[in-house]
């Protein structure tokens, strides 16, 4: 074993040491120095398991065994790929390691092998979590016996490993070709698309026609990697037609050959990816400087509010972590808008006799304002340079509440307003301009309200916490706990869209509620102080 | 033990290190001084293989830095300016990790860890994660990690950051002893008083170029200054410090809060 590893340019002792280190660090991140005992990664696995359960439950009764495997593998592979992008990209390349490892006598291939082992370990866990319930639900398929889960899980694991390996190869290749910082900025925007696809796919799968699930798939489907693994599973179950045999062979060769071919080139220069680089941060444009100055002086006399506003504007533009925490959230309302348009549920809520069902455009309210806005505010406690948060502990802040008001205003002006303009443009294609404007105004008011509700979750000053791999999914689900407030606002929405008087009363009620919430929040925010551990 | 010739590093339009050449024999402690942004850390990063030079050559411990970087890395130790450690680990775990990367046997690792922990007074904190450590405690661990494999050449970039007076004394004595054993020590710092008393030789770099190279006595004679601080100021400052400070103080005091 030792000799084989050395042939590939991997030092086995260093490999074992690094792999053990990476696992230890990942398991301790988020738990060391806090009361938290369960690592965020473990919480993610529980969430993934429930996602697998809901998918399997929605299709197992109608799908043929092949299509069932194909859809569940497709879902698991897609989720594994998105896990690499959303949560585990730091596992692939962690620039923080430059000061710790680059000058040590570690070969690039050894470092790469340890990183891959670390990544594939997590991808394996994610795949198994996603596939646990689909494997058990598969017992309900025609002809399935107790052996089905035992065959399903190893194939699911293999599909996950291939996905992780391919993502790593793509990611590392892009990093070699493109400027690292630019690629990471690109990934922040790419996540909007990824979130969009994820939501649409998750909404689309349960709507598949039952006839389609039990029928023969189109020929092009066999070219997709999930079909290869579904074919492999069929072969293992003894359903050995020539098509399944070819698919099974494709799955096995794809799992080994594709990543191996990619890794051969990448591994030799992998350590270069974490070498120190000069960061290319865009200098503020004249327009940006001017607009910040205008906002600062005219709207905010209080210096703490102004400080929060200016800092947030700059961080939203320059800190990659902040951007990656904020931008992907916009994929969610866009996805629901798309689904509403596809379903024919996108209608003018002010039109006489308009209904406000879950699929109507009015229901974007939920996701835009009670998920996105709350998450945005909560995400702004994280930053790449979170350690600079010590300043809040020593600065003579009269009220962190004012600081947060500046932060919220910056988010509203910099992110929500442009997004509302985009929505307005889309709405204007489907309804009269006046109705689109009223719709947008209502959503904007709801956004401000959601900011206040979301602020109740804030426990730390802005940009003062470290982002821990694996805790994003849990944080994204937390705002769902505010659903009772949402239900109240859905009632208010129905009232607002009923007639002109109702609209004014609803807006006034929301404004009143917003003032009350901010009034409660203000003294609450005073208590927020960074807790720093020092020796 | 360190031979550098024509080293160049450019970042965009800025030439951080410009045609730097020097040679430091074994057993010498060489101070590498310069104002902020002069190119000190860039030089250290190039000589330790953290970044690639754009031009020039370097031989460290008899090996070519570019052609034989792995062998060079085996023979050097570095205390980086950042003082970064994996904070979730305990000092014992971190030092074990570093020792294994250098292929030390477990017995040797454990015995050296024990020695370092005792030397720096970290025994009682040896099994506590470093998240709660002060800067000085982390710095002691970083210094131990740089020395655990007994390197021939030691690069120290601001090694005294956060250390208390007792630890500073200990480290200075340790460095002197290591130099006596024939180790080459490349020491960058802004604490000129320490450099003056510790280093056999001082190289001053300004705007990426070497402006002076010699013993402290030679540099004092050359610039006719009584202290290394005076030498440094004379060679790297364009305006008079006292005049500049007086003018700034006047302007600063005028403006209220």
PDB file of N, CA, C and O in Angstrom, chain B residues 50-114:
ATOM      1  N   UNK B  50       6.786  30.018  -0.369  1.00  0.00           N
ATOM      2  CA  UNK B  50       5.367  30.353  -0.317  1.00  0.00           C
ATOM      3  C   UNK B  50       4.921  31.068  -1.576  1.00  0.00           C
ATOM      4  O   UNK B  50       3.783  30.909  -2.004  1.00  0.00           O
ATOM      5  N   UNK B  51       5.775  31.892  -2.141  1.00  0.00           N
ATOM      6  CA  UNK B  51       5.485  32.492  -3.445  1.00  0.00           C
ATOM      7  C   UNK B  51       6.710  32.324  -4.334  1.00  0.00           C
ATOM      8  O   UNK B  51       7.833  32.203  -3.834  1.00  0.00           O
ATOM      9  N   UNK B  52       6.469  32.325  -5.643  1.00  0.00           N
ATOM     10  CA  UNK B  52       7.578  32.144  -6.577  1.00  0.00           C
ATOM     11  C   UNK B  52       8.183  33.494  -6.951  1.00  0.00           C
ATOM     12  O   UNK B  52       7.450  34.422  -7.258  1.00  0.00           O
ATOM     13  N   UNK B  53       9.508  33.575  -6.978  1.00  0.00           N
ATOM     14  CA  UNK B  53      10.116  34.825  -7.441  1.00  0.00           C
ATOM     15  C   UNK B  53       9.916  34.978  -8.955  1.00  0.00           C
ATOM     16  O   UNK B  53       9.812  33.976  -9.675  1.00  0.00           O
ATOM     17  N   UNK B  54       9.846  36.217  -9.412  1.00  0.00           N
ATOM     18  CA  UNK B  54       9.736  36.451 -10.861  1.00  0.00           C
ATOM     19  C   UNK B  54      11.093  36.307 -11.537  1.00  0.00           C
ATOM     20  O   UNK B  54      11.181  35.967 -12.708  1.00  0.00           O
ATOM     21  N   UNK B  55      12.145  36.593 -10.792  1.00  0.00           N
ATOM     22  CA  UNK B  55      13.502  36.438 -11.333  1.00  0.00           C
ATOM     23  C   UNK B  55      14.467  36.220 -10.184  1.00  0.00           C
ATOM     24  O   UNK B  55      14.140  36.497  -9.031  1.00  0.00           O
ATOM     25  N   UNK B  56      15.656  35.712 -10.532  1.00  0.00           N
ATOM     26  CA  UNK B  56      16.676  35.511  -9.512  1.00  0.00           C
ATOM     27  C   UNK B  56      16.757  34.068  -9.052  1.00  0.00           C
ATOM     28  O   UNK B  56      15.912  33.237  -9.399  1.00  0.00           O
ATOM     29  N   UNK B  57      17.804  33.808  -8.281  1.00  0.00           N
ATOM     30  CA  UNK B  57      18.007  32.452  -7.774  1.00  0.00           C
ATOM     31  C   UNK B  57      18.254  32.499  -6.269  1.00  0.00           C
ATOM     32  O   UNK B  57      18.643  33.537  -5.737  1.00  0.00           O
ATOM     33  N   UNK B  58      18.028  31.381  -5.641  1.00  0.00           N
ATOM     34  CA  UNK B  58      18.314  31.286  -4.205  1.00  0.00           C
ATOM     35  C   UNK B  58      18.731  29.862  -3.882  1.00  0.00           C
ATOM     36  O   UNK B  58      18.123  28.899  -4.365  1.00  0.00           O
ATOM     37  N   UNK B  59      19.764  29.737  -3.091  1.00  0.00           N
ATOM     38  CA  UNK B  59      20.191  28.430  -2.577  1.00  0.00           C
ATOM     39  C   UNK B  59      20.092  28.490  -1.061  1.00  0.00           C
ATOM     40  O   UNK B  59      20.602  29.418  -0.423  1.00  0.00           O
ATOM     41  N   UNK B  60      19.393  27.513  -0.526  1.00  0.00           N
ATOM     42  CA  UNK B  60      19.214  27.478   0.925  1.00  0.00           C
ATOM     43  C   UNK B  60      19.636  26.115   1.427  1.00  0.00           C
ATOM     44  O   UNK B  60      19.203  25.081   0.866  1.00  0.00           O
ATOM     45  N   UNK B  61      20.492  26.113   2.425  1.00  0.00           N
ATOM     46  CA  UNK B  61      21.065  24.878   2.975  1.00  0.00           C
ATOM     47  C   UNK B  61      21.654  24.025   1.846  1.00  0.00           C
ATOM     48  O   UNK B  61      21.532  22.795   1.840  1.00  0.00           O
ATOM     49  N   UNK B  62      22.270  24.691   0.895  1.00  0.00           N
ATOM     50  CA  UNK B  62      22.973  23.991  -0.188  1.00  0.00           C
ATOM     51  C   UNK B  62      22.062  23.494  -1.298  1.00  0.00           C
ATOM     52  O   UNK B  62      22.529  22.835  -2.231  1.00  0.00           O
ATOM     53  N   UNK B  63      20.778  23.792  -1.258  1.00  0.00           N
ATOM     54  CA  UNK B  63      19.836  23.310  -2.281  1.00  0.00           C
ATOM     55  C   UNK B  63      19.228  24.493  -3.027  1.00  0.00           C
ATOM     56  O   UNK B  63      19.001  25.548  -2.441  1.00  0.00           O
ATOM     57  N   UNK B  64      18.953  24.228  -4.317  1.00  0.00           N
ATOM     58  CA  UNK B  64      18.337  25.271  -5.125  1.00  0.00           C
ATOM     59  C   UNK B  64      16.845  25.390  -4.769  1.00  0.00           C
ATOM     60  O   UNK B  64      16.118  24.396  -4.793  1.00  0.00           O
ATOM     61  N   UNK B  65      16.428  26.586  -4.470  1.00  0.00           N
ATOM     62  CA  UNK B  65      15.065  26.795  -3.982  1.00  0.00           C
ATOM     63  C   UNK B  65      14.016  26.382  -5.018  1.00  0.00           C
ATOM     64  O   UNK B  65      12.988  25.781  -4.672  1.00  0.00           O
ATOM     65  N   UNK B  66      14.257  26.718  -6.269  1.00  0.00           N
ATOM     66  CA  UNK B  66      13.233  26.443  -7.278  1.00  0.00           C
ATOM     67  C   UNK B  66      13.299  25.002  -7.763  1.00  0.00           C
ATOM     68  O   UNK B  66      12.264  24.350  -7.944  1.00  0.00           O
ATOM     69  N   UNK B  67      14.516  24.503  -7.966  1.00  0.00           N
ATOM     70  CA  UNK B  67      14.653  23.154  -8.531  1.00  0.00           C
ATOM     71  C   UNK B  67      14.408  22.062  -7.482  1.00  0.00           C
ATOM     72  O   UNK B  67      13.988  20.960  -7.819  1.00  0.00           O
ATOM     73  N   UNK B  68      14.652  22.374  -6.245  1.00  0.00           N
ATOM     74  CA  UNK B  68      14.631  21.343  -5.203  1.00  0.00           C
ATOM     75  C   UNK B  68      13.849  21.830  -3.987  1.00  0.00           C
ATOM     76  O   UNK B  68      14.304  21.700  -2.849  1.00  0.00           O
ATOM     77  N   UNK B  69      12.659  22.380  -4.248  1.00  0.00           N
ATOM     78  CA  UNK B  69      11.954  23.095  -3.175  1.00  0.00           C
ATOM     79  C   UNK B  69      11.565  22.180  -2.013  1.00  0.00           C
ATOM     80  O   UNK B  69      11.558  22.599  -0.858  1.00  0.00           O
ATOM     81  N   UNK B  70      11.243  20.926  -2.329  1.00  0.00           N
ATOM     82  CA  UNK B  70      10.837  20.015  -1.255  1.00  0.00           C
ATOM     83  C   UNK B  70      11.994  19.777  -0.271  1.00  0.00           C
ATOM     84  O   UNK B  70      11.806  19.773   0.943  1.00  0.00           O
ATOM     85  N   UNK B  71      13.197  19.584  -0.814  1.00  0.00           N
ATOM     86  CA  UNK B  71      14.375  19.372   0.041  1.00  0.00           C
ATOM     87  C   UNK B  71      14.692  20.633   0.840  1.00  0.00           C
ATOM     88  O   UNK B  71      15.120  20.547   1.993  1.00  0.00           O
ATOM     89  N   UNK B  72      14.498  21.790   0.203  1.00  0.00           N
ATOM     90  CA  UNK B  72      14.715  23.055   0.926  1.00  0.00           C
ATOM     91  C   UNK B  72      13.752  23.142   2.092  1.00  0.00           C
ATOM     92  O   UNK B  72      14.135  23.464   3.228  1.00  0.00           O
ATOM     93  N   UNK B  73      12.468  22.824   1.821  1.00  0.00           N
ATOM     94  CA  UNK B  73      11.445  22.948   2.867  1.00  0.00           C
ATOM     95  C   UNK B  73      11.722  22.019   4.048  1.00  0.00           C
ATOM     96  O   UNK B  73      11.364  22.336   5.183  1.00  0.00           O
ATOM     97  N   UNK B  74      12.344  20.891   3.754  1.00  0.00           N
ATOM     98  CA  UNK B  74      12.665  19.965   4.847  1.00  0.00           C
ATOM     99  C   UNK B  74      13.697  20.565   5.797  1.00  0.00           C
ATOM    100  O   UNK B  74      13.804  20.170   6.950  1.00  0.00           O
ATOM    101  N   UNK B  75      14.503  21.509   5.273  1.00  0.00           N
ATOM    102  CA  UNK B  75      15.640  22.023   6.041  1.00  0.00           C
ATOM    103  C   UNK B  75      15.395  23.403   6.651  1.00  0.00           C
ATOM    104  O   UNK B  75      16.294  23.984   7.246  1.00  0.00           O
ATOM    105  N   UNK B  76      14.196  23.941   6.394  1.00  0.00           N
ATOM    106  CA  UNK B  76      13.943  25.278   6.946  1.00  0.00           C
ATOM    107  C   UNK B  76      12.816  25.239   7.982  1.00  0.00           C
ATOM    108  O   UNK B  76      11.992  24.326   7.986  1.00  0.00           O
ATOM    109  N   UNK B  77      12.818  26.256   8.827  1.00  0.00           N
ATOM    110  CA  UNK B  77      11.708  26.461   9.750  1.00  0.00           C
ATOM    111  C   UNK B  77      11.238  27.888   9.585  1.00  0.00           C
ATOM    112  O   UNK B  77      12.041  28.774   9.280  1.00  0.00           O
ATOM    113  N   UNK B  78       9.945  28.116   9.733  1.00  0.00           N
ATOM    114  CA  UNK B  78       9.419  29.469   9.528  1.00  0.00           C
ATOM    115  C   UNK B  78       8.463  29.844  10.653  1.00  0.00           C
ATOM    116  O   UNK B  78       7.573  29.071  11.016  1.00  0.00           O
ATOM    117  N   UNK B  79       8.672  31.035  11.174  1.00  0.00           N
ATOM    118  CA  UNK B  79       7.666  31.646  12.057  1.00  0.00           C
ATOM    119  C   UNK B  79       7.036  32.745  11.213  1.00  0.00           C
ATOM    120  O   UNK B  79       7.644  33.786  10.998  1.00  0.00           O
ATOM    121  N   UNK B  80       5.837  32.496  10.662  1.00  0.00           N
ATOM    122  CA  UNK B  80       5.260  33.499   9.762  1.00  0.00           C
ATOM    123  C   UNK B  80       4.748  34.714  10.518  1.00  0.00           C
ATOM    124  O   UNK B  80       4.434  34.639  11.708  1.00  0.00           O
ATOM    125  N   UNK B  81       4.643  35.810   9.776  1.00  0.00           N
ATOM    126  CA  UNK B  81       4.193  37.069  10.357  1.00  0.00           C
ATOM    127  C   UNK B  81       2.783  36.946  10.935  1.00  0.00           C
ATOM    128  O   UNK B  81       2.459  37.502  11.976  1.00  0.00           O
ATOM    129  N   UNK B  82       1.963  36.138  10.242  1.00  0.00           N
ATOM    130  CA  UNK B  82       0.557  36.021  10.661  1.00  0.00           C
ATOM    131  C   UNK B  82       0.403  35.268  11.983  1.00  0.00           C
ATOM    132  O   UNK B  82      -0.594  35.440  12.686  1.00  0.00           O
ATOM    133  N   UNK B  83       1.362  34.438  12.307  1.00  0.00           N
ATOM    134  CA  UNK B  83       1.269  33.634  13.529  1.00  0.00           C
ATOM    135  C   UNK B  83       0.094  32.677  13.502  1.00  0.00           C
ATOM    136  O   UNK B  83      -0.464  32.330  14.542  1.00  0.00           O
ATOM    137  N   UNK B  84      -0.286  32.252  12.283  1.00  0.00           N
ATOM    138  CA  UNK B  84      -1.492  31.425  12.149  1.00  0.00           C
ATOM    139  C   UNK B  84      -1.258  30.002  12.651  1.00  0.00           C
ATOM    140  O   UNK B  84      -0.199  29.420  12.455  1.00  0.00           O
ATOM    141  N   UNK B  85      -2.267  29.480  13.325  1.00  0.00           N
ATOM    142  CA  UNK B  85      -2.276  28.070  13.754  1.00  0.00           C
ATOM    143  C   UNK B  85      -3.685  27.519  13.488  1.00  0.00           C
ATOM    144  O   UNK B  85      -4.608  28.288  13.286  1.00  0.00           O
ATOM    145  N   UNK B  86      -3.816  26.213  13.489  1.00  0.00           N
ATOM    146  CA  UNK B  86      -5.158  25.636  13.448  1.00  0.00           C
ATOM    147  C   UNK B  86      -5.710  25.736  14.877  1.00  0.00           C
ATOM    148  O   UNK B  86      -5.349  24.936  15.740  1.00  0.00           O
ATOM    149  N   UNK B  87      -6.570  26.706  15.082  1.00  0.00           N
ATOM    150  CA  UNK B  87      -6.961  27.040  16.456  1.00  0.00           C
ATOM    151  C   UNK B  87      -7.822  25.983  17.133  1.00  0.00           C
ATOM    152  O   UNK B  87      -7.903  25.960  18.358  1.00  0.00           O
ATOM    153  N   UNK B  88      -8.468  25.134  16.336  1.00  0.00           N
ATOM    154  CA  UNK B  88      -9.308  24.101  16.953  1.00  0.00           C
ATOM    155  C   UNK B  88      -8.453  23.015  17.601  1.00  0.00           C
ATOM    156  O   UNK B  88      -8.961  22.208  18.365  1.00  0.00           O
ATOM    157  N   UNK B  89      -7.171  22.989  17.234  1.00  0.00           N
ATOM    158  CA  UNK B  89      -6.289  21.962  17.811  1.00  0.00           C
ATOM    159  C   UNK B  89      -5.683  22.463  19.117  1.00  0.00           C
ATOM    160  O   UNK B  89      -5.601  23.661  19.370  1.00  0.00           O
ATOM    161  N   UNK B  90      -5.230  21.505  19.916  1.00  0.00           N
ATOM    162  CA  UNK B  90      -4.475  21.864  21.115  1.00  0.00           C
ATOM    163  C   UNK B  90      -3.005  22.023  20.692  1.00  0.00           C
ATOM    164  O   UNK B  90      -2.616  21.521  19.625  1.00  0.00           O
ATOM    165  N   UNK B  91      -2.164  22.699  21.503  1.00  0.00           N
ATOM    166  CA  UNK B  91      -0.746  22.807  21.129  1.00  0.00           C
ATOM    167  C   UNK B  91      -0.113  21.429  20.895  1.00  0.00           C
ATOM    168  O   UNK B  91       0.666  21.243  19.953  1.00  0.00           O
ATOM    169  N   UNK B  92      -0.473  20.458  21.736  1.00  0.00           N
ATOM    170  CA  UNK B  92       0.118  19.129  21.582  1.00  0.00           C
ATOM    171  C   UNK B  92      -0.278  18.510  20.238  1.00  0.00           C
ATOM    172  O   UNK B  92       0.554  17.959  19.521  1.00  0.00           O
ATOM    173  N   UNK B  93      -1.569  18.648  19.903  1.00  0.00           N
ATOM    174  CA  UNK B  93      -2.047  18.090  18.629  1.00  0.00           C
ATOM    175  C   UNK B  93      -1.386  18.791  17.447  1.00  0.00           C
ATOM    176  O   UNK B  93      -0.996  18.159  16.470  1.00  0.00           O
ATOM    177  N   UNK B  94      -1.270  20.117  17.547  1.00  0.00           N
ATOM    178  CA  UNK B  94      -0.702  20.872  16.436  1.00  0.00           C
ATOM    179  C   UNK B  94       0.773  20.517  16.219  1.00  0.00           C
ATOM    180  O   UNK B  94       1.214  20.288  15.092  1.00  0.00           O
ATOM    181  N   UNK B  95       1.504  20.429  17.316  1.00  0.00           N
ATOM    182  CA  UNK B  95       2.930  20.102  17.193  1.00  0.00           C
ATOM    183  C   UNK B  95       3.118  18.659  16.719  1.00  0.00           C
ATOM    184  O   UNK B  95       4.043  18.376  15.941  1.00  0.00           O
ATOM    185  N   UNK B  96       2.242  17.768  17.129  1.00  0.00           N
ATOM    186  CA  UNK B  96       2.313  16.379  16.631  1.00  0.00           C
ATOM    187  C   UNK B  96       2.077  16.362  15.130  1.00  0.00           C
ATOM    188  O   UNK B  96       2.766  15.673  14.376  1.00  0.00           O
ATOM    189  N   UNK B  97       1.071  17.136  14.712  1.00  0.00           N
ATOM    190  CA  UNK B  97       0.751  17.218  13.284  1.00  0.00           C
ATOM    191  C   UNK B  97       1.967  17.701  12.480  1.00  0.00           C
ATOM    192  O   UNK B  97       2.354  17.096  11.471  1.00  0.00           O
ATOM    193  N   UNK B  98       2.592  18.771  12.949  1.00  0.00           N
ATOM    194  CA  UNK B  98       3.754  19.313  12.232  1.00  0.00           C
ATOM    195  C   UNK B  98       4.896  18.293  12.230  1.00  0.00           C
ATOM    196  O   UNK B  98       5.527  18.050  11.193  1.00  0.00           O
ATOM    197  N   UNK B  99       5.143  17.667  13.376  1.00  0.00           N
ATOM    198  CA  UNK B  99       6.219  16.676  13.459  1.00  0.00           C
ATOM    199  C   UNK B  99       6.028  15.534  12.470  1.00  0.00           C
ATOM    200  O   UNK B  99       6.993  15.083  11.835  1.00  0.00           O
ATOM    201  N   UNK B 100       4.795  15.089  12.320  1.00  0.00           N
ATOM    202  CA  UNK B 100       4.521  13.991  11.383  1.00  0.00           C
ATOM    203  C   UNK B 100       4.752  14.425   9.940  1.00  0.00           C
ATOM    204  O   UNK B 100       5.211  13.634   9.113  1.00  0.00           O
ATOM    205  N   UNK B 101       4.433  15.689   9.627  1.00  0.00           N
ATOM    206  CA  UNK B 101       4.670  16.172   8.261  1.00  0.00           C
ATOM    207  C   UNK B 101       6.155  16.107   7.917  1.00  0.00           C
ATOM    208  O   UNK B 101       6.531  15.977   6.753  1.00  0.00           O
ATOM    209  N   UNK B 102       7.010  16.211   8.955  1.00  0.00           N
ATOM    210  CA  UNK B 102       8.461  16.156   8.720  1.00  0.00           C
ATOM    211  C   UNK B 102       9.014  14.754   8.963  1.00  0.00           C
ATOM    212  O   UNK B 102      10.218  14.579   9.069  1.00  0.00           O
ATOM    213  N   UNK B 103       8.120  13.785   9.065  1.00  0.00           N
ATOM    214  CA  UNK B 103       8.496  12.369   9.195  1.00  0.00           C
ATOM    215  C   UNK B 103       9.306  12.076  10.449  1.00  0.00           C
ATOM    216  O   UNK B 103      10.169  11.195  10.446  1.00  0.00           O
ATOM    217  N   UNK B 104       9.048  12.797  11.507  1.00  0.00           N
ATOM    218  CA  UNK B 104       9.728  12.476  12.769  1.00  0.00           C
ATOM    219  C   UNK B 104       9.030  11.266  13.387  1.00  0.00           C
ATOM    220  O   UNK B 104       7.824  11.085  13.198  1.00  0.00           O
ATOM    221  N   UNK B 105       9.779  10.465  14.117  1.00  0.00           N
ATOM    222  CA  UNK B 105       9.137   9.310  14.753  1.00  0.00           C
ATOM    223  C   UNK B 105       8.283   9.793  15.932  1.00  0.00           C
ATOM    224  O   UNK B 105       8.524  10.874  16.482  1.00  0.00           O
ATOM    225  N   UNK B 106       7.296   8.984  16.308  1.00  0.00           N
ATOM    226  CA  UNK B 106       6.376   9.386  17.375  1.00  0.00           C
ATOM    227  C   UNK B 106       7.116   9.656  18.682  1.00  0.00           C
ATOM    228  O   UNK B 106       6.775  10.591  19.413  1.00  0.00           O
ATOM    229  N   UNK B 107       8.124   8.834  18.968  1.00  0.00           N
ATOM    230  CA  UNK B 107       8.889   9.031  20.202  1.00  0.00           C
ATOM    231  C   UNK B 107       9.563  10.397  20.216  1.00  0.00           C
ATOM    232  O   UNK B 107       9.517  11.134  21.204  1.00  0.00           O
ATOM    233  N   UNK B 108      10.204  10.706  19.072  1.00  0.00           N
ATOM    234  CA  UNK B 108      10.921  11.991  18.966  1.00  0.00           C
ATOM    235  C   UNK B 108       9.918  13.136  19.092  1.00  0.00           C
ATOM    236  O   UNK B 108      10.168  14.118  19.815  1.00  0.00           O
ATOM    237  N   UNK B 109       8.785  12.997  18.388  1.00  0.00           N
ATOM    238  CA  UNK B 109       7.777  14.075  18.429  1.00  0.00           C
ATOM    239  C   UNK B 109       7.342  14.329  19.867  1.00  0.00           C
ATOM    240  O   UNK B 109       7.365  15.471  20.348  1.00  0.00           O
ATOM    241  N   UNK B 110       6.966  13.253  20.559  1.00  0.00           N
ATOM    242  CA  UNK B 110       6.441  13.435  21.914  1.00  0.00           C
ATOM    243  C   UNK B 110       7.509  13.995  22.853  1.00  0.00           C
ATOM    244  O   UNK B 110       7.211  14.865  23.687  1.00  0.00           O
ATOM    245  N   UNK B 111       8.744  13.531  22.669  1.00  0.00           N
ATOM    246  CA  UNK B 111       9.797  14.019  23.554  1.00  0.00           C
ATOM    247  C   UNK B 111      10.072  15.514  23.288  1.00  0.00           C
ATOM    248  O   UNK B 111      10.208  16.301  24.223  1.00  0.00           O
ATOM    249  N   UNK B 112      10.089  15.903  21.988  1.00  0.00           N
ATOM    250  CA  UNK B 112      10.359  17.323  21.690  1.00  0.00           C
ATOM    251  C   UNK B 112       9.183  18.210  22.109  1.00  0.00           C
ATOM    252  O   UNK B 112       9.386  19.336  22.572  1.00  0.00           O
ATOM    253  N   UNK B 113       7.965  17.686  21.943  1.00  0.00           N
ATOM    254  CA  UNK B 113       6.798  18.473  22.372  1.00  0.00           C
ATOM    255  C   UNK B 113       6.914  18.758  23.870  1.00  0.00           C
ATOM    256  O   UNK B 113       6.724  19.899  24.316  1.00  0.00           O
ATOM    257  N   UNK B 114       7.254  17.724  24.615  1.00  0.00           N
ATOM    258  CA  UNK B 114       7.404  17.892  26.065  1.00  0.00           C
ATOM    259  C   UNK B 114       8.444  18.966  26.386  1.00  0.00           C
ATOM    260  O   UNK B 114       8.204  19.824  27.245  1.00  0.00           O
TER     261      UNK B 114
END
